[in-house]
Short mmCIF file of C-alpha atoms in Angstrom, two decimals:
data_model
loop_
_atom_site.label_atom_id
_atom_site.label_comp_id
_atom_site.label_asym_id
_atom_site.label_seq_id
_atom_site.Cartn_x
_atom_site.Cartn_y
_atom_site.Cartn_z
CA MET A 104 0.00 0.00 0.00
CA ILE A 105 1.03 3.60 -0.60
CA GLU A 106 0.34 5.98 2.27
CA VAL A 107 -0.96 9.46 1.46
CA VAL A 108 0.51 12.03 3.86
CA ASN A 109 -1.04 15.41 4.63
CA PRO A 110 1.94 17.79 4.23
CA THR A 111 0.47 20.21 6.77
CA THR A 112 -0.12 17.78 9.64
CA GLU A 113 2.40 15.13 8.52
CA GLU A 114 -0.29 12.53 9.23
CA VAL A 115 -1.42 9.68 7.00
CA VAL A 116 -4.82 10.57 5.53
CA GLY A 117 -5.36 7.66 3.15
CA THR A 118 -3.88 4.75 1.29
CA VAL A 119 -3.98 3.37 -2.22
CA ARG A 120 -2.79 0.06 -3.53
CA ALA A 121 0.59 0.15 -5.26
CA GLY A 122 0.13 -1.19 -8.76
CA THR A 123 2.39 -3.74 -10.44
CA PRO A 124 3.43 -4.39 -14.04
CA GLY A 125 0.78 -7.11 -14.01
CA ASP A 126 -1.88 -4.56 -13.10
CA VAL A 127 -0.68 -2.36 -15.94
CA ASP A 128 -0.85 -5.21 -18.42
CA ALA A 129 -4.37 -6.19 -17.37
CA THR A 130 -5.64 -2.61 -17.52
CA VAL A 131 -4.00 -1.93 -20.88
CA THR A 132 -5.48 -5.15 -22.25
CA ARG A 133 -8.97 -4.08 -21.19
CA ALA A 134 -8.41 -0.70 -22.78
CA ALA A 135 -7.29 -2.29 -26.05
CA THR A 136 -10.34 -4.54 -26.06
CA ALA A 137 -12.65 -1.57 -25.48
CA PHE A 138 -10.99 0.61 -28.12
CA PRO A 139 -12.81 -0.43 -31.34
CA ALA A 140 -16.30 0.17 -29.96
CA TRP A 141 -15.32 3.43 -28.26
CA ALA A 142 -13.56 4.76 -31.37
CA ALA A 143 -16.74 4.04 -33.33
CA THR A 144 -18.88 6.03 -30.87
CA PRO A 145 -20.33 9.11 -32.61
CA VAL A 146 -18.37 12.30 -32.04
CA GLU A 147 -21.52 14.00 -30.78
CA GLU A 148 -21.85 11.42 -28.01
CA ARG A 149 -18.22 11.78 -26.97
CA ALA A 150 -18.62 15.57 -26.90
CA ALA A 151 -21.69 15.20 -24.70
CA ILE A 152 -19.71 13.02 -22.29
CA ALA A 153 -16.92 15.64 -22.11
CA ARG A 154 -19.57 18.23 -21.32
CA ARG A 155 -21.02 16.01 -18.56
CA VAL A 156 -17.52 15.57 -17.11
CA ALA A 157 -17.22 19.36 -16.85
CA GLU A 158 -20.61 19.56 -15.16
CA GLY A 159 -19.72 16.71 -12.81
CA LEU A 160 -16.54 18.49 -11.72
CA ALA A 161 -18.39 21.77 -11.20
CA ALA A 162 -20.93 20.01 -9.01
CA ARG A 163 -18.20 18.75 -6.66
CA VAL A 164 -15.94 21.79 -6.32
CA ASP A 165 -15.73 21.69 -2.54
CA GLU A 166 -15.04 17.96 -2.42
CA PHE A 167 -12.24 18.17 -4.97
CA ALA A 168 -10.79 21.31 -3.38
CA THR A 169 -10.76 19.81 0.11
CA THR A 170 -9.16 16.60 -1.15
CA MET A 171 -6.36 18.46 -2.92
CA THR A 172 -5.71 20.68 0.08
CA THR A 173 -5.51 17.62 2.30
CA GLU A 174 -3.24 15.49 0.15
CA MET A 175 -0.87 18.05 -1.41
CA GLY A 176 -1.28 21.26 0.59
CA THR A 177 -2.65 23.71 -1.97
CA PRO A 178 -4.43 26.62 -0.22
CA ILE A 179 -8.16 25.93 -0.13
CA THR A 180 -9.01 29.32 -1.63
CA PHE A 181 -6.65 28.68 -4.56
CA ALA A 182 -8.13 25.21 -4.96
CA ARG A 183 -11.67 26.59 -5.16
CA LYS A 184 -10.78 29.45 -7.50
CA VAL A 185 -8.20 27.75 -9.74
CA GLN A 186 -7.53 24.07 -9.09
CA VAL A 187 -11.12 23.04 -9.90
CA PRO A 188 -12.46 25.80 -12.19
CA ASN A 189 -9.57 25.42 -14.64
CA PRO A 190 -10.32 21.73 -15.25
CA VAL A 191 -14.00 22.58 -15.69
CA GLY A 192 -13.00 25.09 -18.38
CA ILE A 193 -10.63 22.62 -20.02
CA ALA A 194 -13.33 19.94 -20.29
CA HIS A 195 -15.82 22.44 -21.74
CA GLY A 196 -13.13 23.56 -24.20
CA VAL A 197 -12.72 20.01 -25.47
CA ALA A 198 -16.47 19.69 -25.98
CA ASP A 199 -16.50 23.07 -27.75
CA ALA A 200 -13.76 21.95 -30.15
CA LEU A 201 -15.59 18.76 -31.06
CA GLU A 202 -18.87 20.58 -31.54
CA ALA A 203 -17.11 23.16 -33.75
CA GLY A 204 -16.21 20.42 -36.22
CA TYR A 205 -12.77 19.25 -35.16
CA PHE A 206 -13.35 15.86 -36.81
CA ALA A 207 -14.91 17.28 -39.96
CA ASP A 208 -13.37 15.75 -43.09
CA ALA A 209 -11.17 17.95 -45.26
CA GLU A 210 -10.01 17.61 -48.85
CA ILE A 211 -6.71 18.43 -50.54
CA GLY A 212 -6.91 17.80 -54.27
CA ASN A 213 -7.97 14.19 -54.76
CA SER A 214 -7.21 13.31 -51.09
CA LEU A 215 -9.70 13.00 -48.27
CA ILE A 216 -8.04 13.98 -44.98
CA LEU A 217 -9.28 12.14 -41.91
CA ARG A 218 -8.54 12.43 -38.22
CA GLU A 219 -8.65 9.21 -36.22
CA PRO A 220 -7.84 8.25 -32.60
CA VAL A 221 -4.33 7.05 -31.82
CA GLY A 222 -5.40 3.99 -29.81
CA VAL A 223 -4.53 3.22 -26.19
CA VAL A 224 -3.17 6.28 -24.38
CA ALA A 225 -1.14 6.23 -21.16
CA ALA A 226 -1.57 9.41 -19.10
CA ILE A 227 1.03 10.02 -16.38
CA THR A 228 0.27 13.06 -14.22
CA PRO A 229 1.93 15.10 -11.43
CA TRP A 230 0.94 16.02 -7.90
CA ASN A 231 0.98 19.83 -8.07
CA PHE A 232 -2.18 20.20 -10.19
CA PRO A 233 -3.65 16.76 -9.55
CA LEU A 234 -7.00 17.46 -11.23
CA GLN A 235 -6.07 19.93 -13.95
CA GLN A 236 -3.36 17.78 -15.48
CA VAL A 237 -5.54 14.67 -15.34
CA VAL A 238 -8.39 16.46 -17.10
CA ALA A 239 -6.02 18.04 -19.64
CA LYS A 240 -4.95 14.56 -20.76
CA VAL A 241 -7.81 12.17 -20.11
CA VAL A 242 -10.75 14.23 -21.38
CA PRO A 243 -9.31 15.13 -24.81
CA ALA A 244 -7.90 11.63 -25.25
CA LEU A 245 -11.30 10.07 -24.55
CA ALA A 246 -13.12 12.69 -26.60
CA ALA A 247 -10.86 11.91 -29.56
CA GLY A 248 -11.94 8.26 -29.39
CA ASN A 249 -8.99 6.77 -27.53
CA THR A 250 -9.08 4.55 -24.49
CA VAL A 251 -6.96 5.72 -21.56
CA VAL A 252 -4.95 4.28 -18.69
CA LEU A 253 -4.12 6.87 -16.03
CA LYS A 254 -1.25 6.78 -13.55
CA PRO A 255 -1.59 9.74 -11.19
CA SER A 256 1.16 10.83 -8.82
CA GLU A 257 1.48 8.63 -5.77
CA LEU A 258 1.73 11.81 -3.68
CA ALA A 259 -1.77 12.96 -4.64
CA PRO A 260 -3.78 9.92 -5.74
CA LEU A 261 -7.05 10.59 -3.95
CA THR A 262 -8.10 13.32 -6.38
CA ALA A 263 -7.78 10.82 -9.23
CA ASP A 264 -10.14 8.44 -7.45
CA LEU A 265 -12.77 11.19 -7.29
CA PHE A 266 -12.20 11.97 -10.96
CA ALA A 267 -12.80 8.31 -11.87
CA GLU A 268 -16.19 8.59 -10.17
CA VAL A 269 -17.04 11.64 -12.28
CA LEU A 270 -16.09 9.79 -15.48
CA ALA A 271 -18.31 6.85 -14.58
CA GLY A 272 -21.15 9.22 -13.77
CA ALA A 273 -20.69 10.95 -17.13
CA GLY A 274 -21.20 7.68 -18.97
CA VAL A 275 -17.69 6.51 -19.84
CA PRO A 276 -18.06 2.73 -20.42
CA PRO A 277 -16.04 0.14 -18.42
CA GLY A 278 -12.60 -0.53 -19.86
CA VAL A 279 -12.49 2.73 -21.79
CA PHE A 280 -10.81 4.38 -18.80
CA GLY A 281 -8.52 2.58 -16.39
CA LEU A 282 -6.69 3.80 -13.29
CA VAL A 283 -3.51 2.26 -11.89
CA HIS A 284 -1.91 3.81 -8.82
CA GLY A 285 1.78 3.38 -8.17
CA THR A 286 5.25 4.82 -8.52
CA GLY A 287 6.81 6.11 -11.69
CA SER A 288 9.61 3.57 -11.56
CA VAL A 289 7.12 0.69 -11.56
CA VAL A 290 3.77 1.67 -13.05
CA GLY A 291 4.97 4.63 -15.11
CA GLU A 292 7.77 2.69 -16.74
CA ALA A 293 5.53 -0.33 -17.37
CA LEU A 294 3.15 1.94 -19.27
CA ALA A 295 5.94 3.61 -21.24
CA VAL A 296 7.33 0.28 -22.51
CA HIS A 297 4.06 -1.60 -22.94
CA PRO A 298 3.79 -2.75 -26.57
CA VAL A 299 0.02 -2.18 -26.72
CA VAL A 300 0.18 1.42 -25.51
CA ASP A 301 0.16 3.68 -28.58
CA ALA A 302 0.86 7.07 -26.98
CA VAL A 303 2.13 8.49 -23.70
CA SER A 304 1.22 11.91 -22.35
CA PHE A 305 3.43 12.84 -19.41
CA THR A 306 3.66 15.85 -17.12
CA GLY A 307 6.45 16.06 -14.57
CA SER A 308 10.11 16.88 -14.20
CA THR A 309 12.41 17.21 -17.17
CA ARG A 310 14.55 14.38 -15.80
CA ALA A 311 11.57 12.02 -15.66
CA GLY A 312 10.42 13.18 -19.09
CA ARG A 313 13.74 12.17 -20.59
CA ARG A 314 13.31 8.72 -19.06
CA VAL A 315 9.78 8.34 -20.42
CA SER A 316 10.95 9.36 -23.89
CA ALA A 317 13.80 6.87 -23.85
CA LEU A 318 11.55 3.99 -22.78
CA ALA A 319 8.78 4.87 -25.21
CA ALA A 320 11.28 5.03 -28.07
CA GLU A 321 11.69 1.26 -27.89
CA THR A 322 8.26 0.86 -29.47
CA VAL A 323 8.23 4.22 -31.31
CA LYS A 324 5.28 5.51 -29.32
CA ARG A 325 3.94 8.99 -29.74
CA VAL A 326 5.07 11.00 -26.69
CA ALA A 327 3.76 14.36 -25.43
CA LEU A 328 5.71 16.00 -22.62
CA GLU A 329 4.93 18.95 -20.36
CA LEU A 330 8.01 19.35 -18.22
CA GLY A 331 9.89 21.88 -16.10
CA GLY A 332 10.10 25.63 -16.38
CA LYS A 333 12.09 28.64 -15.28
CA SER A 334 9.86 31.39 -16.57
CA ALA A 335 10.96 35.00 -16.75
CA ASN A 336 8.81 38.01 -15.90
CA VAL A 337 10.33 40.76 -18.05
CA VAL A 338 9.46 44.20 -16.66
CA LEU A 339 10.35 46.86 -19.25
CA ASP A 340 11.54 50.31 -18.26
CA ASP A 341 8.21 51.99 -19.03
CA ALA A 342 6.09 49.54 -17.00
CA ASP A 343 4.22 50.24 -13.79
CA LEU A 344 6.88 48.67 -11.57
CA VAL A 345 4.72 48.29 -8.47
CA ARG A 346 1.94 46.52 -10.34
CA ALA A 347 4.30 44.32 -12.35
CA VAL A 348 6.25 43.17 -9.30
CA LYS A 349 3.17 42.51 -7.17
CA ILE A 350 1.55 40.42 -9.89
CA GLY A 351 4.87 38.68 -10.45
CA VAL A 352 5.23 37.72 -6.79
CA ALA A 353 1.69 36.34 -6.75
CA ASN A 354 2.45 34.23 -9.81
CA ALA A 355 5.78 32.98 -8.46
CA PHE A 356 4.21 31.94 -5.16
CA MET A 357 0.94 30.48 -6.45
CA ASN A 358 0.20 26.94 -5.36
CA ASN A 359 2.98 27.26 -2.76
CA GLY A 360 5.48 28.00 -5.50
CA GLN A 361 4.82 24.58 -7.00
CA ALA A 362 3.84 25.48 -10.56
CA CYS A 363 5.89 24.59 -13.63
CA SER A 364 4.98 27.82 -15.43
CA ALA A 365 5.53 30.15 -12.43
CA TRP A 366 7.46 33.35 -13.13
CA THR A 367 10.34 32.54 -10.81
CA ARG A 368 12.76 35.04 -12.45
CA LEU A 369 11.94 38.73 -12.17
CA LEU A 370 13.93 40.74 -14.74
CA VAL A 371 14.07 44.49 -14.07
CA PRO A 372 16.13 47.46 -15.34
CA ALA A 373 19.41 47.64 -13.43
CA ASP A 374 18.75 51.21 -12.27
CA ARG A 375 15.47 50.08 -10.66
CA HIS A 376 16.72 46.80 -9.20
CA ASP A 377 16.80 47.92 -5.57
CA GLU A 378 13.34 49.46 -5.84
CA ALA A 379 11.99 46.27 -7.39
CA VAL A 380 13.49 44.13 -4.62
CA GLU A 381 11.91 46.39 -2.00
CA ILE A 382 8.49 46.05 -3.65
CA ALA A 383 8.91 42.30 -3.98
CA VAL A 384 9.86 41.91 -0.31
CA ALA A 385 6.82 43.92 0.80
CA ALA A 386 4.54 41.78 -1.37
CA ALA A 387 6.16 38.48 -0.44
CA ALA A 388 6.02 39.26 3.28
CA LYS A 389 2.23 38.95 3.07
CA TYR A 390 2.61 35.27 2.19
CA VAL A 391 2.78 33.88 5.70
CA PRO A 392 3.00 30.06 5.75
CA GLY A 393 -0.05 28.58 7.41
CA ASP A 394 -2.73 25.92 7.37
CA PRO A 395 -3.93 25.67 3.75
CA ALA A 396 -7.37 24.58 4.98
CA ASP A 397 -7.85 28.11 6.35
CA PRO A 398 -9.39 30.31 3.61
CA ALA A 399 -7.16 33.20 4.72
CA THR A 400 -3.92 31.27 4.10
CA ARG A 401 -2.08 32.33 0.94
CA ILE A 402 0.75 29.81 1.08
CA GLY A 403 0.91 26.30 2.48
CA PRO A 404 3.62 23.65 2.77
CA ALA A 405 5.75 21.86 0.23
CA VAL A 406 4.15 18.59 -0.84
CA SER A 407 6.64 16.41 1.06
CA ALA A 408 9.66 16.48 3.31
CA ALA A 409 11.85 15.57 0.33
CA GLN A 410 10.50 18.50 -1.69
CA ARG A 411 10.98 20.88 1.23
CA ASP A 412 14.59 19.76 1.60
CA ARG A 413 15.19 20.22 -2.12
CA VAL A 414 13.90 23.80 -2.03
CA VAL A 415 15.97 24.60 1.07
CA ALA A 416 19.07 23.25 -0.67
CA PHE A 417 18.51 25.67 -3.54
CA ILE A 418 18.08 28.56 -1.11
CA ARG A 419 21.39 27.66 0.52
CA SER A 420 23.05 27.53 -2.91
CA GLY A 421 21.76 31.03 -3.68
CA VAL A 422 23.37 32.36 -0.53
CA GLU A 423 26.61 30.50 -1.24
CA GLU A 424 26.80 31.82 -4.81
CA GLY A 425 26.52 35.40 -3.63
CA ALA A 426 22.93 36.43 -4.31
CA SER A 427 21.50 38.98 -1.86
CA LEU A 428 19.01 37.32 0.49
CA ALA A 429 16.30 39.96 0.85
CA LEU A 430 13.59 37.87 2.55
CA GLY A 431 13.23 34.39 3.95
CA GLY A 432 16.05 31.92 3.84
CA PRO A 433 16.76 28.26 4.53
CA ASP A 434 15.36 28.19 8.07
CA ALA A 435 11.93 26.56 8.09
CA PRO A 436 8.98 28.23 9.83
CA THR A 437 8.22 26.78 13.25
CA GLY A 438 5.50 24.20 13.77
CA ARG A 439 4.40 21.06 11.99
CA GLY A 440 4.27 20.68 8.26
CA PHE A 441 6.75 20.77 5.39
CA HIS A 442 6.82 24.57 5.20
CA VAL A 443 9.42 26.69 3.43
CA ALA A 444 9.95 30.37 4.20
CA PRO A 445 8.90 32.51 1.20
CA THR A 446 12.21 33.77 -0.14
CA VAL A 447 13.34 36.67 -2.33
CA PHE A 448 16.85 37.01 -3.74
CA GLY A 449 18.27 40.18 -5.28
CA ASN A 450 21.37 40.72 -7.42
CA VAL A 451 20.97 37.32 -8.99
CA ARG A 452 23.30 36.56 -11.89
CA PRO A 453 21.98 34.54 -14.86
CA GLY A 454 24.43 31.70 -14.32
CA MET A 455 23.48 30.99 -10.71
CA ALA A 456 21.67 27.75 -9.91
CA ILE A 457 18.66 29.66 -8.58
CA ALA A 458 18.40 31.40 -11.97
CA GLN A 459 18.83 28.21 -14.02
CA GLU A 460 17.21 25.32 -12.16
CA GLU A 461 13.53 24.69 -11.49
CA ILE A 462 13.24 25.02 -7.70
CA PHE A 463 9.51 24.29 -7.36
CA GLY A 464 9.04 26.28 -4.18
CA PRO A 465 8.34 29.87 -3.06
CA VAL A 466 11.66 31.34 -4.20
CA LEU A 467 11.87 34.46 -6.40
CA SER A 468 15.09 35.59 -8.09
CA VAL A 469 15.42 39.24 -9.12
CA LEU A 470 17.86 39.79 -11.99
CA PRO A 471 18.97 43.22 -13.28
CA TYR A 472 19.38 43.84 -17.01
CA THR A 473 21.01 46.68 -18.96
CA ASP A 474 18.66 47.11 -21.92
CA GLN A 475 15.81 45.39 -23.74
CA ASP A 476 18.09 43.11 -25.75
CA ASP A 477 19.89 42.09 -22.57
CA ALA A 478 16.54 41.28 -20.95
CA VAL A 479 15.57 39.00 -23.83
CA ARG A 480 18.98 37.33 -23.74
CA ILE A 481 18.68 36.60 -20.02
CA ALA A 482 15.08 35.41 -20.36
CA ASN A 483 16.16 32.91 -23.04
CA SER A 484 19.30 31.76 -21.21
CA THR A 485 17.95 28.57 -19.57
CA ILE A 486 17.23 25.11 -20.97
CA TYR A 487 13.51 25.73 -20.40
CA GLY A 488 10.78 27.49 -22.33
CA LEU A 489 7.36 26.99 -20.77
CA GLY A 490 5.88 30.29 -19.59
CA GLY A 491 6.77 33.93 -19.23
CA ALA A 492 5.49 37.48 -18.92
CA VAL A 493 6.13 40.96 -20.24
CA PHE A 494 5.01 44.22 -18.62
CA SER A 495 5.07 47.53 -20.50
CA ALA A 496 3.01 50.70 -20.79
CA ASP A 497 3.05 50.11 -24.54
CA PRO A 498 1.14 46.93 -25.50
CA GLU A 499 2.78 46.79 -28.91
CA ARG A 500 6.25 47.01 -27.39
CA ALA A 501 5.30 44.24 -24.96
CA LEU A 502 4.07 42.08 -27.84
CA ALA A 503 7.30 42.62 -29.74
CA VAL A 504 9.29 41.38 -26.74
CA ALA A 505 6.88 38.48 -26.17
CA LYS A 506 7.52 37.31 -29.73
CA ARG A 507 11.25 37.14 -28.97
CA LEU A 508 10.85 34.93 -25.91
CA ARG A 509 11.55 31.26 -26.68
CA THR A 510 8.67 29.94 -24.64
CA GLY A 511 5.31 28.32 -25.25
CA GLN A 512 3.18 30.86 -23.44
CA VAL A 513 3.63 34.55 -22.58
CA ASP A 514 1.27 36.79 -20.59
CA ILE A 515 1.26 40.52 -21.31
CA ASN A 516 0.53 42.91 -18.43
CA GLY A 517 -1.03 40.24 -16.26
CA ALA A 518 -3.49 38.86 -18.81
CA ALA A 519 -5.84 36.10 -17.62
CA PHE A 520 -5.07 32.40 -18.07
CA ASN A 521 -6.97 30.88 -21.00
CA THR A 522 -7.97 27.21 -20.76
CA ALA A 523 -8.79 27.10 -24.48
CA ALA A 524 -5.40 28.38 -25.65
CA PRO A 525 -2.52 25.95 -26.30
CA PHE A 526 -0.32 25.21 -23.29
CA GLY A 527 3.10 23.60 -23.57
CA GLY A 528 6.80 24.26 -23.86
CA TYR A 529 9.80 24.84 -26.05
CA ARG A 530 13.15 23.10 -25.64
CA GLN A 531 13.48 21.02 -22.45
CA SER A 532 10.11 22.19 -21.17
CA GLY A 533 8.69 19.50 -23.42
CA ASN A 534 6.81 19.02 -26.67
CA GLY A 535 3.18 18.92 -27.66
CA ARG A 536 0.32 21.10 -26.47
CA GLU A 537 -2.67 20.80 -24.15
CA PHE A 538 -6.14 22.43 -24.03
CA GLY A 539 -8.78 22.90 -26.71
CA ARG A 540 -8.26 21.72 -30.27
CA PHE A 541 -4.49 21.76 -29.78
CA GLY A 542 -4.85 19.22 -26.99
CA LEU A 543 -6.93 17.01 -29.26
CA ASP A 544 -4.14 17.06 -31.85
CA GLU A 545 -1.91 15.08 -29.48
CA PHE A 546 -4.37 12.19 -29.46
CA THR A 547 -5.24 11.88 -33.15
CA GLU A 548 -3.62 10.43 -36.23
CA VAL A 549 -4.02 12.02 -39.66
CA LYS A 550 -4.88 9.79 -42.61
CA SER A 551 -5.05 10.73 -46.29
CA VAL A 552 -7.30 8.72 -48.62
CA GLN A 553 -6.69 9.26 -52.33
CA ARG A 554 -9.69 8.85 -54.62
#
């Protein structure tokens, strides 16, 4: 059995059975058996099921939010406003794309162009957004006519159990969706190498993504990866500095700093660096670690003791490499729970570990730049390319800089997150896209029929 630990109380709050390669094989076999009938299901019916999934999630917001807060420590207010509503929007977006004619036949000369499901899809999801990333993979894969086997993170498996109930309630037939709990080294790898699995969609660390890709290559599977990030918030010299920094801190610390697309690097003009650090410290000081079940809490614990220790090690490295510690530090807040002190570093150089590595905790690095070209160079100086931001008083200038950032998504002046727009990364942040019609693309094959 795998014990589920509440990172706030450090108490066991549930258990799930650890799956084996045999469990994977049996579940994949059922999915393969169910595939022909499900692929033949009318698109309209699959769209209706996606819509019912969205409605089923919306009807259980509090239950999902409470479960996520309990098993992985996300603040309950964030869970209610983001962790559940985003998946609802994603599921509706999939239904919208199908109803808009995603599977409509096209013609090129004497060729009929068809879209067809890939087959059996393995979905491997992380703990930080344990509902959103499940929905972003499973719903479009099912809606495209595939059958799916899901392996959620062993750190946050209870949310996946609730999601399975919603799928059943929405009318997904037995065998079309399967759930196998377990570790990545056992269940995840068994899915990646299974000869009957046709595609793998994985979200997690870049290191684990490399491993999934290598294993899947043995059978030339299709692989979609959403991996790490080290996103830059580029504040141009004409921007409202106070607003840009405050929004940037909120983004960097959202979900306890455990978000792959978080803007963890704040790039500011060198002559305004000290002012920016002062604003960031004042904003970050309002993030007092506390019980995430309290609606007033803005930041909860790291998901596990191991994750807390990893974040603290990065904070220590920042101090050792000479960055200016402006707030927080390696000393953990008092009391129970895997808490990390919200931390702000100033005078960070681009080559420092805290400016290059994904920390996955509430740590913000402030980097000075000399001019706009220097800002773009620094923003593009990591192996990642997932998210980013640009702030400027001139929207056209901001757009011009956004186009130069080598990253899959850029927000201008704090624009709202869009669950219908493509989400995914460049370079070692992964490949493929999620959400809307772009998410459906990952789970379809294209066939040309000449006539």
